[in-house]
Amino acid sequence: MTLTGEILISYFETSVEKSQKIYFQTDKDESNAKRIVNFFTSKGGEETCKAAIDRFVSREKQPVIFLHDFVVKLGSIVEEINLENKDRDEFRRLVQETKTRMDGDSN
Amino acid sequence: MVILINYEMSLLNSLIDAESIISAVEQNVDESFVDHKDIWEFIHGYYSKYSKLPTKAIVKNQFREFEFIDTTSAPLQFYVDEARKHALSENVRTTLHDTIQILRDSGPNAALNFVAMNSLRLMKNTGALKDTNLAGDFADRVGDYKERHDDPTKNIMGIPTGFSVIDKHFGGWQKGDFIVILGWTGSGKSWLARLFAANAWQAGYSPLIISLEMNKEQEGYRFDTILNQGETFRNSDLMFGRGVNPEAYNEWAARTFKDKPPIHLVTSDGIEAANQNVVEAKVEQYNPDLLILDYHGLFDDAKKGGTETERAKNLSKDFKRIAVRHNIPVIDIAAVTMDANHGERAPALAEVAWSKQLAYDADLVMAVHRNAESQLFEVVSRKVRRGHPFAFYLEWDLDTGKRKELFDA
């Protein structure tokens, strides 16, 4: 499914509900959502977008959540997720390398 | 027979007579001068500048107190040894005198601390560092290798870690190793350190755990859980006083601990100040095979470093020295910079809290990570001074103690 502004708002709403918080919609949300989608087209796609929304929503301490606040924190959250993904890939690569070395030693 | 009255002056004369200060400098003769350090510094500086020692006349011209002494009847080494002995006696006398003063003024704890710090400094300056001739004592190395080669259960050099990956990649915990475990809060780094202690103990070694985070009961139950691996009880049974028959617990414990090496535990309720001197004193008291320090940030710095960074740095250097001086591996648990948004990954080397010194001093830095309440731990090396970097998964139920080393999550 291609990410659209509408899908993003819907996912945002669901994520907020799951965290038992309140999504406070404003008039600008639709245009902001489109901008966020454009941003994610170049920064890792739908999965990163959803992960960023979940992380933002779960970390917000206030019960009322604005999409606008997500826009403000987007850059650092995405950077953090990308760093984690890179670290996870590196960890898996090292595990495989370790396994290969262990198998080699036992032969 | 040579009778010395002025040890330092005799040494200075002997140095000039010998026309070389290289061997004296190599032996750290600097520490032997108390009264005439300025003359020694002049001679040393002159030699560095002109690649030649000054004549006695030049020295006399600079320092009126310089005396001409004929030292040709004994070799330079004799004067070096005598001056060192004399300087040490003088320093010991001064330390004891100052200690009595501190005892009067500030009480026994301050005096003890002063004695401990100065004793270590003086011992270091006596040339008590362990020197060896690698070319001459190769037979010792061959003997050690043969012993490990002939007995497959001893083929790693150090204490078995209980993890085939670490044993194969790092050779077990070896004498003088300084190992650092990193992890975010709740990542299980303290558990992992206890697991290393338990594995060493099961292999016949005696660990010493200095725990400033937990009390004796929590430590004991945790250790029992690791050893029992869910056979008789769970950690939660022991913590909440339910689920296991006391008789069964007693029977298991009596069987498990019978005729085994000691597991020494020092908790903060037993000591007033937990600094590097206390750590060293406990090592001397119990003579362990493995030392666990939990955790770095909770130890006091006996050298009274002004900032958190200085304190962490001083402790790091001294823990490494304790490992080397006492020929034991030391495992130090370190906190990482507290970032609430650290995310789901093992901490990196650059994230060690307060001081990078820990990373410099360590022979092995391991990071441990798990997602909240997960039983799947990720263990990854961040620095390996010998061997290859490694990573593996550890499936570990902390409540039962059951665990398994994995390469696939």
Short mmCIF file of C-alpha atoms in Angstrom, two decimals:
data_model
loop_
_atom_site.label_atom_id
_atom_site.label_comp_id
_atom_site.label_asym_id
_atom_site.label_seq_id
_atom_site.Cartn_x
_atom_site.Cartn_y
_atom_site.Cartn_z
CA MET A 1 0.00 0.00 0.00
CA THR A 2 1.34 3.42 -0.95
CA LEU A 3 1.53 5.86 1.90
CA THR A 4 -0.79 8.84 1.54
CA GLY A 5 -1.68 11.72 3.81
CA GLU A 6 -4.98 10.05 4.59
CA ILE A 7 -3.37 6.73 5.53
CA LEU A 8 -0.86 8.51 7.70
CA ILE A 9 -3.55 10.35 9.65
CA SER A 10 -5.47 7.13 10.08
CA TYR A 11 -2.38 5.30 11.37
CA PHE A 12 -1.59 8.23 13.68
CA GLU A 13 -5.08 8.10 15.09
CA THR A 14 -4.87 4.34 15.71
CA SER A 15 -1.47 4.63 17.35
CA VAL A 16 -2.74 7.37 19.68
CA GLU A 17 -5.77 5.26 20.61
CA LYS A 18 -3.53 2.27 21.39
CA SER A 19 -1.55 4.45 23.78
CA GLN A 20 -4.80 5.56 25.40
CA LYS A 21 -4.21 9.19 24.55
CA ILE A 22 -6.27 11.74 22.64
CA TYR A 23 -5.55 12.81 19.09
CA PHE A 24 -6.38 16.49 18.80
CA GLN A 25 -6.98 17.23 15.13
CA THR A 26 -6.41 20.68 13.64
CA ASP A 27 -7.14 22.22 10.23
CA LYS A 28 -3.52 22.00 9.18
CA ASP A 29 -3.21 18.22 9.75
CA GLU A 30 -4.09 17.25 6.20
CA SER A 31 -1.46 19.49 4.59
CA ASN A 32 1.08 18.53 7.29
CA ALA A 33 0.39 14.83 6.65
CA LYS A 34 1.10 15.31 2.92
CA ARG A 35 4.37 17.00 3.74
CA ILE A 36 5.32 14.16 6.09
CA VAL A 37 4.55 11.61 3.36
CA ASN A 38 6.83 13.51 0.98
CA PHE A 39 9.53 13.54 3.61
CA PHE A 40 9.29 9.77 4.11
CA THR A 41 9.36 9.07 0.40
CA SER A 42 12.99 10.11 0.53
CA LYS A 43 13.78 8.91 4.10
CA GLY A 44 13.02 5.25 4.39
CA GLY A 45 9.39 4.77 3.43
CA GLU A 46 6.25 3.56 5.13
CA GLU A 47 7.77 1.26 7.75
CA THR A 48 10.04 3.97 9.12
CA CYS A 49 7.12 6.40 9.12
CA LYS A 50 4.95 4.03 11.17
CA ALA A 51 7.79 3.24 13.56
CA ALA A 52 8.41 6.97 14.01
CA ILE A 53 4.73 7.63 14.74
CA ASP A 54 4.57 4.81 17.32
CA ARG A 55 7.73 5.98 19.01
CA PHE A 56 6.59 9.60 19.12
CA VAL A 57 3.16 8.74 20.48
CA SER A 58 4.44 6.36 23.16
CA ARG A 59 7.03 8.89 24.36
CA GLU A 60 4.74 11.87 24.58
CA LYS A 61 3.97 12.48 28.22
CA GLN A 62 0.88 14.63 27.66
CA PRO A 63 -2.47 12.89 27.09
CA VAL A 64 -3.31 15.17 24.14
CA ILE A 65 -1.32 14.54 20.97
CA PHE A 66 -0.93 16.93 18.03
CA LEU A 67 0.31 15.93 14.59
CA HIS A 68 2.12 19.24 14.52
CA ASP A 69 4.34 18.16 17.45
CA PHE A 70 5.25 15.02 15.52
CA VAL A 71 6.43 17.19 12.62
CA VAL A 72 8.71 19.12 14.98
CA LYS A 73 10.35 15.96 16.39
CA LEU A 74 10.38 14.00 13.15
CA GLY A 75 14.01 14.62 12.19
CA SER A 76 15.57 13.32 15.40
CA ILE A 77 13.23 10.33 15.66
CA VAL A 78 13.99 9.23 12.10
CA GLU A 79 17.70 9.64 12.68
CA GLU A 80 17.41 7.49 15.79
CA ILE A 81 15.46 4.78 13.95
CA ASN A 82 17.92 4.72 11.07
CA LEU A 83 20.81 4.42 13.54
CA GLU A 84 19.09 1.51 15.23
CA ASN A 85 18.44 -0.22 11.93
CA LYS A 86 22.05 0.21 10.97
CA ASP A 87 23.18 -1.11 14.35
CA ARG A 88 20.78 -4.07 14.10
CA ASP A 89 22.12 -4.96 10.63
CA GLU A 90 25.68 -4.68 11.92
CA PHE A 91 24.85 -6.87 14.92
CA ARG A 92 23.30 -9.56 12.68
CA ARG A 93 26.28 -9.43 10.36
CA LEU A 94 28.66 -9.86 13.31
CA VAL A 95 26.60 -12.74 14.72
CA GLN A 96 26.85 -14.53 11.38
CA GLU A 97 30.56 -13.81 11.16
CA THR A 98 31.02 -15.15 14.70
CA LYS A 99 29.01 -18.27 13.85
CA THR A 100 31.08 -18.89 10.74
CA ARG A 101 34.27 -18.54 12.74
CA MET A 102 32.97 -20.87 15.47
CA ASP A 103 31.91 -23.47 12.89
CA GLY A 104 35.31 -23.17 11.21
CA ASP A 105 37.12 -23.69 14.53
CA SER A 106 35.15 -26.82 15.39
CA ASN A 107 35.84 -28.47 12.01
CA MET B 1 83.43 -2.78 52.70
CA VAL B 2 81.81 0.46 51.56
CA ILE B 3 80.13 2.45 54.29
CA LEU B 4 77.70 5.06 53.06
CA ILE B 5 76.76 8.11 55.03
CA ASN B 6 75.18 10.30 52.40
CA TYR B 7 73.35 7.91 50.08
CA GLU B 8 72.08 10.47 47.62
CA MET B 9 75.39 12.31 47.35
CA SER B 10 77.20 9.00 46.85
CA LEU B 11 74.82 8.06 44.08
CA LEU B 12 75.27 11.42 42.37
CA ASN B 13 79.05 11.00 42.48
CA SER B 14 78.79 7.44 41.24
CA LEU B 15 76.61 8.51 38.33
CA ILE B 16 79.21 11.07 37.26
CA ASP B 17 82.03 8.56 37.73
CA ALA B 18 80.14 5.96 35.66
CA GLU B 19 79.76 8.52 32.85
CA SER B 20 76.29 7.24 31.98
CA ILE B 21 72.87 7.72 33.52
CA ILE B 22 70.94 5.45 31.17
CA SER B 23 70.72 2.40 33.45
CA ALA B 24 69.87 4.65 36.42
CA VAL B 25 67.06 6.34 34.48
CA GLU B 26 65.75 2.96 33.37
CA GLN B 27 65.56 1.95 37.01
CA ASN B 28 63.50 5.02 37.87
CA VAL B 29 66.24 6.38 40.11
CA ASP B 30 64.37 9.67 40.17
CA GLU B 31 62.32 8.38 43.11
CA SER B 32 65.47 7.76 45.19
CA PHE B 33 66.22 11.45 45.59
CA VAL B 34 64.64 13.25 48.49
CA ASP B 35 67.16 15.87 49.72
CA HIS B 36 69.13 16.45 46.50
CA LYS B 37 66.52 16.07 43.80
CA ASP B 38 67.56 19.46 42.35
CA ILE B 39 71.13 18.25 41.74
CA TRP B 40 69.87 15.07 40.08
CA GLU B 41 67.56 17.11 37.85
CA PHE B 42 70.46 19.35 36.89
CA ILE B 43 72.64 16.34 35.97
CA HIS B 44 69.78 14.72 34.07
CA GLY B 45 68.97 17.94 32.23
CA TYR B 46 72.65 18.54 31.40
CA TYR B 47 72.92 15.01 29.97
CA SER B 48 69.75 15.45 27.88
CA LYS B 49 71.08 18.72 26.45
CA TYR B 50 74.74 17.84 25.82
CA SER B 51 74.61 14.00 25.65
CA LYS B 52 77.38 14.03 28.24
CA LEU B 53 77.51 14.16 32.01
CA PRO B 54 78.84 17.31 33.73
CA THR B 55 82.09 17.09 35.64
CA LYS B 56 81.96 17.21 39.43
CA ALA B 57 83.48 20.70 39.26
CA ILE B 58 80.58 21.95 37.12
CA VAL B 59 78.09 20.47 39.56
CA LYS B 60 79.91 22.00 42.53
CA ASN B 61 79.84 25.35 40.77
CA GLN B 62 76.05 25.12 40.52
CA PHE B 63 75.35 23.61 43.94
CA ARG B 64 77.60 24.62 46.82
CA GLU B 65 76.33 21.73 48.95
CA PHE B 66 77.62 19.18 46.45
CA GLU B 67 80.38 17.04 48.01
CA PHE B 68 83.15 15.17 46.24
CA ILE B 69 83.04 11.49 47.21
CA ASP B 70 85.18 8.73 45.82
CA THR B 71 82.75 6.03 44.70
CA THR B 72 85.03 4.00 42.48
CA SER B 73 85.27 1.14 44.99
CA ALA B 74 81.76 -0.15 44.12
CA PRO B 75 79.68 -0.35 40.93
CA LEU B 76 76.92 2.15 40.18
CA GLN B 77 74.24 -0.48 40.84
CA PHE B 78 75.35 -0.69 44.47
CA TYR B 79 74.75 3.03 44.97
CA VAL B 80 71.43 2.85 43.14
CA ASP B 81 70.24 0.02 45.42
CA GLU B 82 71.45 1.70 48.59
CA ALA B 83 69.93 5.07 47.71
CA ARG B 84 66.62 3.44 46.82
CA LYS B 85 66.54 1.57 50.13
CA HIS B 86 67.37 4.73 52.02
CA ALA B 87 64.74 6.80 50.19
CA LEU B 88 62.11 4.16 50.82
CA SER B 89 62.94 4.08 54.55
CA GLU B 90 62.71 7.86 54.65
CA ASN B 91 59.36 7.84 52.82
CA VAL B 92 57.95 5.14 55.08
CA ARG B 93 59.02 7.12 58.16
CA THR B 94 57.39 10.28 56.76
CA THR B 95 54.19 8.40 55.87
CA LEU B 96 53.93 6.90 59.35
CA HIS B 97 54.56 10.26 60.97
CA ASP B 98 51.90 11.95 58.81
CA THR B 99 49.49 9.07 59.45
CA ILE B 100 49.68 9.61 63.20
CA GLN B 101 48.99 13.29 62.63
CA ILE B 102 45.97 12.52 60.41
CA LEU B 103 44.74 9.95 62.93
CA ARG B 104 44.74 12.68 65.60
CA ASP B 105 43.22 15.36 63.40
CA SER B 106 40.74 13.49 61.19
CA GLY B 107 40.15 10.05 62.70
CA PRO B 108 40.89 6.43 61.77
CA ASN B 109 39.10 6.31 58.38
CA ALA B 110 41.08 9.22 56.96
CA ALA B 111 44.30 7.77 58.41
CA LEU B 112 43.63 4.34 56.91
CA ASN B 113 42.89 5.88 53.55
CA PHE B 114 46.12 7.86 53.71
CA VAL B 115 48.16 4.76 54.61
CA ALA B 116 46.59 2.72 51.83
CA MET B 117 47.20 5.37 49.17
CA ASN B 118 50.77 6.02 50.20
CA SER B 119 51.63 2.35 50.62
CA LEU B 120 50.57 1.70 47.04
CA ARG B 121 52.58 4.67 45.79
CA LEU B 122 55.68 3.60 47.70
CA MET B 123 55.37 -0.02 46.60
CA LYS B 124 55.15 1.16 43.02
CA ASN B 125 58.30 3.21 43.50
CA THR B 126 60.33 0.41 45.03
CA GLY B 127 60.71 -1.16 41.62
CA ALA B 128 58.36 -3.93 42.71
CA LEU B 129 56.83 -3.97 39.24
CA LYS B 130 57.09 -7.48 37.94
CA ASP B 131 59.99 -7.53 35.52
CA THR B 132 60.74 -10.57 33.48
CA ASN B 133 63.20 -11.71 30.88
CA LEU B 134 61.05 -13.08 28.08
CA ALA B 135 64.04 -14.63 26.35
CA GLY B 136 65.19 -16.36 29.52
CA ASP B 137 61.94 -17.77 30.82
CA PHE B 138 60.51 -19.32 27.67
CA ALA B 139 60.43 -22.69 29.47
CA ASP B 140 57.64 -21.38 31.73
CA ARG B 141 55.54 -20.49 28.70
CA VAL B 142 56.17 -23.82 27.03
CA GLY B 143 55.21 -25.60 30.27
CA ASP B 144 51.99 -23.60 30.55
CA TYR B 145 51.12 -24.32 26.93
CA LYS B 146 51.87 -28.05 27.32
CA GLU B 147 49.60 -28.28 30.34
CA ARG B 148 46.73 -26.71 28.39
CA HIS B 149 47.51 -28.69 25.25
CA ASP B 150 47.50 -32.03 27.07
CA ASP B 151 44.28 -31.37 28.97
CA PRO B 152 41.39 -30.46 26.62
CA THR B 153 39.39 -29.04 29.53
CA LYS B 154 42.10 -26.44 30.08
CA ASN B 155 42.84 -25.40 26.54
CA ILE B 156 41.94 -21.77 27.09
CA MET B 157 44.44 -19.63 28.95
CA GLY B 158 42.03 -17.98 31.32
CA ILE B 159 39.08 -18.77 33.53
CA PRO B 160 36.20 -20.22 31.47
CA THR B 161 33.50 -17.62 30.91
CA GLY B 162 30.78 -20.21 30.36
CA PHE B 163 30.30 -18.95 26.80
CA SER B 164 32.03 -20.79 24.00
CA VAL B 165 32.06 -17.59 21.91
CA ILE B 166 33.92 -15.55 24.50
CA ASP B 167 36.27 -18.39 25.40
CA LYS B 168 37.19 -18.94 21.75
CA HIS B 169 37.39 -15.29 20.76
CA PHE B 170 38.99 -13.92 23.91
CA GLY B 171 40.59 -16.95 25.57
CA GLY B 172 38.59 -16.73 28.79
CA TRP B 173 39.24 -14.28 31.63
CA GLN B 174 43.00 -14.04 31.86
CA LYS B 175 45.24 -12.71 34.61
CA GLY B 176 45.36 -8.92 34.54
CA ASP B 177 42.35 -8.58 32.21
CA PHE B 178 40.13 -5.56 32.71
CA ILE B 179 36.70 -6.25 31.26
CA VAL B 180 33.94 -3.68 31.03
CA ILE B 181 30.24 -4.51 30.62
CA LEU B 182 28.03 -1.78 29.20
CA GLY B 183 24.28 -1.62 29.05
CA TRP B 184 21.31 0.67 29.47
CA THR B 185 19.35 0.47 32.71
CA GLY B 186 17.53 -2.86 32.97
CA SER B 187 19.53 -4.48 30.18
CA GLY B 188 20.72 -7.28 32.48
CA LYS B 189 24.38 -6.30 32.81
CA SER B 190 24.48 -7.09 36.54
CA TRP B 191 22.87 -10.46 35.89
CA LEU B 192 25.41 -11.17 33.18
CA ALA B 193 28.30 -10.33 35.51
CA ARG B 194 26.87 -12.70 38.16
CA LEU B 195 26.54 -15.37 35.48
CA PHE B 196 30.23 -14.97 34.68
CA ALA B 197 31.00 -15.29 38.40
CA ALA B 198 28.82 -18.39 38.71
CA ASN B 199 30.38 -20.01 35.66
CA ALA B 200 33.88 -19.34 37.00
CA TRP B 201 32.89 -20.76 40.37
CA GLN B 202 31.44 -23.89 38.78
CA ALA B 203 34.76 -24.35 37.01
CA GLY B 204 36.51 -24.34 40.40
CA TYR B 205 37.49 -20.68 40.74
CA SER B 206 36.71 -18.33 43.60
CA PRO B 207 35.00 -15.06 42.64
CA LEU B 208 34.79 -11.88 44.71
CA ILE B 209 31.78 -9.67 44.01
CA ILE B 210 31.74 -6.10 45.29
CA SER B 211 28.16 -5.03 44.87
CA LEU B 212 27.12 -1.52 45.75
CA GLU B 213 23.69 -1.88 44.20
CA MET B 214 22.11 -4.85 45.92
CA ASN B 215 22.01 -6.27 49.40
CA LYS B 216 23.32 -9.65 50.55
CA GLU B 217 19.95 -11.43 50.30
CA GLN B 218 19.17 -10.22 46.78
CA GLU B 219 22.65 -11.18 45.66
CA GLY B 220 22.43 -14.61 47.25
CA TYR B 221 19.05 -15.45 45.73
CA ARG B 222 20.17 -14.21 42.35
CA PHE B 223 23.28 -16.38 42.50
CA ASP B 224 21.25 -19.41 43.56
CA THR B 225 18.83 -18.86 40.66
CA ILE B 226 21.67 -18.76 38.17
CA LEU B 227 23.15 -21.97 39.56
CA ASN B 228 19.86 -23.82 39.95
CA GLN B 229 18.55 -23.04 36.44
CA GLY B 230 14.95 -23.73 37.41
CA GLU B 231 15.63 -27.24 38.71
CA THR B 232 14.13 -26.58 42.16
CA PHE B 233 12.95 -22.98 42.28
CA ARG B 234 12.58 -19.64 40.52
CA ASN B 235 14.06 -16.31 41.53
CA SER B 236 10.57 -14.99 42.23
CA ASP B 237 9.94 -17.95 44.59
CA LEU B 238 12.96 -16.95 46.64
CA MET B 239 12.22 -13.23 46.54
CA PHE B 240 8.58 -13.56 47.59
CA GLY B 241 8.95 -16.52 49.98
CA ARG B 242 6.60 -18.88 48.19
CA GLY B 243 6.55 -21.72 45.67
CA VAL B 244 9.45 -23.78 46.89
CA ASN B 245 9.67 -26.09 49.84
CA PRO B 246 12.37 -24.81 52.24
CA GLU B 247 13.61 -28.36 52.69
CA ALA B 248 14.08 -28.78 48.95
CA TYR B 249 15.91 -25.44 48.78
CA ASN B 250 18.13 -26.44 51.68
CA GLU B 251 18.89 -29.84 50.19
CA TRP B 252 19.83 -28.31 46.84
CA ALA B 253 22.02 -25.65 48.49
CA ALA B 254 23.81 -28.12 50.78
CA ARG B 255 24.57 -30.38 47.81
CA THR B 256 25.62 -27.53 45.53
CA PHE B 257 27.93 -25.66 47.89
CA LYS B 258 29.53 -28.63 49.63
CA ASP B 259 33.34 -28.66 49.36
CA LYS B 260 33.39 -25.88 46.78
CA PRO B 261 35.54 -22.74 46.61
CA PRO B 262 34.21 -19.65 48.40
CA ILE B 263 32.10 -16.97 46.69
CA HIS B 264 32.95 -13.76 48.52
CA LEU B 265 30.45 -10.94 48.44
CA VAL B 266 31.02 -7.42 49.70
CA THR B 267 27.97 -5.17 49.81
CA SER B 268 27.80 -1.50 50.65
CA ASP B 269 26.15 -2.20 54.02
CA GLY B 270 29.43 -3.72 55.14
CA ILE B 271 31.75 -0.87 54.23
CA GLU B 272 31.81 2.84 54.96
CA ALA B 273 33.50 4.09 51.81
CA ALA B 274 33.84 2.00 48.70
CA ASN B 275 36.90 3.26 46.90
CA GLN B 276 39.83 1.70 45.04
CA ASN B 277 41.74 1.21 48.32
CA VAL B 278 38.88 -0.78 49.81
CA VAL B 279 38.68 -2.84 46.62
CA GLU B 280 42.37 -3.61 46.81
CA ALA B 281 42.15 -4.41 50.53
CA LYS B 282 39.32 -6.86 49.84
CA VAL B 283 41.34 -8.47 47.06
CA GLU B 284 44.24 -8.90 49.47
CA GLN B 285 41.90 -10.26 52.14
CA TYR B 286 40.16 -12.86 49.99
CA ASN B 287 42.69 -13.51 47.24
CA PRO B 288 40.00 -14.21 44.61
CA ASP B 289 40.47 -15.66 41.13
CA LEU B 290 37.98 -13.21 39.59
CA LEU B 291 36.77 -9.80 40.75
CA ILE B 292 33.37 -8.31 39.83
CA LEU B 293 32.73 -4.62 40.50
CA ASP B 294 29.11 -3.48 40.37
CA TYR B 295 29.05 -0.74 39.37
CA HIS B 296 31.70 1.79 38.38
CA GLY B 297 29.64 4.91 39.03
CA LEU B 298 28.89 3.95 42.63
CA PHE B 299 32.52 3.66 43.74
CA ASP B 300 34.16 6.56 45.59
CA ASP B 301 37.45 7.90 44.34
CA ALA B 302 40.12 7.79 47.06
CA LYS B 303 42.12 10.32 45.06
CA LYS B 304 39.25 12.78 45.34
CA GLY B 305 38.99 13.69 41.68
CA GLY B 306 37.16 16.99 41.33
CA THR B 307 34.69 16.11 38.60
CA GLU B 308 32.70 12.98 37.75
CA THR B 309 35.00 12.49 34.77
CA GLU B 310 38.14 12.69 36.91
CA ARG B 311 36.70 10.27 39.45
CA ALA B 312 35.67 7.77 36.79
CA LYS B 313 39.08 8.10 35.17
CA ASN B 314 41.01 7.58 38.42
CA LEU B 315 38.90 4.53 39.29
CA SER B 316 39.32 3.05 35.84
CA LYS B 317 43.11 3.33 35.95
CA ASP B 318 43.28 1.93 39.46
CA PHE B 319 40.95 -1.00 38.74
CA LYS B 320 43.11 -1.90 35.77
CA ARG B 321 46.21 -1.68 37.99
CA ILE B 322 44.57 -3.89 40.61
CA ALA B 323 43.92 -6.47 37.89
CA VAL B 324 47.54 -6.38 36.79
CA ARG B 325 49.11 -6.10 40.24
CA HIS B 326 47.11 -8.97 41.69
CA ASN B 327 47.14 -11.04 38.54
CA ILE B 328 43.38 -11.46 38.41
CA PRO B 329 40.72 -10.61 35.85
CA VAL B 330 38.47 -7.71 36.88
CA ILE B 331 34.99 -7.29 35.45
CA ASP B 332 33.68 -3.75 35.88
CA ILE B 333 30.07 -2.87 35.16
CA ALA B 334 29.73 0.59 33.69
CA ALA B 335 26.79 2.86 33.18
CA VAL B 336 26.22 4.60 29.90
CA THR B 337 25.20 8.18 29.27
CA MET B 338 21.62 8.49 30.41
CA ASP B 339 19.52 9.27 27.40
CA ALA B 340 15.85 8.54 27.81
CA ASN B 341 15.56 8.20 24.05
CA HIS B 342 18.45 5.81 23.58
CA GLY B 343 16.33 3.51 21.47
CA GLU B 344 16.48 -0.20 20.92
CA ARG B 345 20.13 -1.00 20.45
CA ALA B 346 23.19 -1.95 22.48
CA PRO B 347 25.20 1.08 23.64
CA ALA B 348 28.27 2.06 21.70
CA LEU B 349 31.77 2.57 23.09
CA ALA B 350 31.37 6.34 22.88
CA GLU B 351 28.40 6.18 25.22
CA VAL B 352 30.32 5.09 28.34
CA ALA B 353 29.27 7.47 31.10
CA TRP B 354 31.65 10.15 32.30
CA SER B 355 34.96 8.87 31.05
CA LYS B 356 36.45 7.42 27.92
CA GLN B 357 39.28 6.14 30.11
CA LEU B 358 37.32 2.96 30.79
CA ALA B 359 37.30 2.14 27.11
CA TYR B 360 41.03 2.88 26.85
CA ASP B 361 41.96 0.73 29.85
CA ALA B 362 39.70 -2.20 29.02
CA ASP B 363 40.95 -5.36 27.35
CA LEU B 364 37.40 -6.25 26.43
CA VAL B 365 34.29 -4.09 26.33
CA MET B 366 31.02 -5.93 25.94
CA ALA B 367 27.64 -4.33 25.45
CA VAL B 368 24.50 -6.15 26.47
CA HIS B 369 21.03 -5.23 25.33
CA ARG B 370 17.48 -6.53 25.39
CA ASN B 371 14.12 -5.07 24.58
CA ALA B 372 12.01 -4.34 27.65
CA GLU B 373 11.29 -7.56 29.59
CA SER B 374 12.50 -9.69 26.68
CA GLN B 375 14.30 -12.95 27.34
CA LEU B 376 16.48 -12.48 24.30
CA PHE B 377 19.72 -10.69 25.11
CA GLU B 378 22.10 -9.35 22.51
CA VAL B 379 25.74 -9.52 23.53
CA VAL B 380 28.24 -7.72 21.35
CA SER B 381 31.90 -6.87 21.79
CA ARG B 382 32.73 -3.19 21.41
CA LYS B 383 36.47 -3.57 21.91
CA VAL B 384 38.57 -6.73 21.91
CA ARG B 385 42.24 -6.20 22.66
CA ARG B 386 43.09 -9.75 21.64
CA GLY B 387 41.14 -11.88 19.21
CA HIS B 388 38.22 -11.07 16.92
CA PRO B 389 35.09 -9.01 17.55
CA PHE B 390 32.07 -11.19 18.35
CA ALA B 391 28.31 -11.10 18.80
CA PHE B 392 25.72 -13.64 19.89
CA TYR B 393 22.24 -13.96 21.30
CA LEU B 394 21.58 -15.22 24.77
CA GLU B 395 18.15 -16.66 25.47
CA TRP B 396 17.81 -16.34 29.20
CA ASP B 397 14.85 -16.60 31.52
CA LEU B 398 16.05 -14.58 34.49
CA ASP B 399 13.36 -16.02 36.71
CA THR B 400 14.27 -19.66 36.19
CA GLY B 401 17.90 -19.09 35.31
CA LYS B 402 17.62 -21.27 32.18
CA ARG B 403 19.77 -20.02 29.36
CA LYS B 404 21.16 -20.85 25.97
CA GLU B 405 23.78 -19.28 23.71
CA LEU B 406 22.33 -18.73 20.20
CA PHE B 407 23.33 -17.54 16.76
CA ASP B 408 19.79 -17.22 15.41
CA ALA B 409 17.13 -15.12 17.07
#
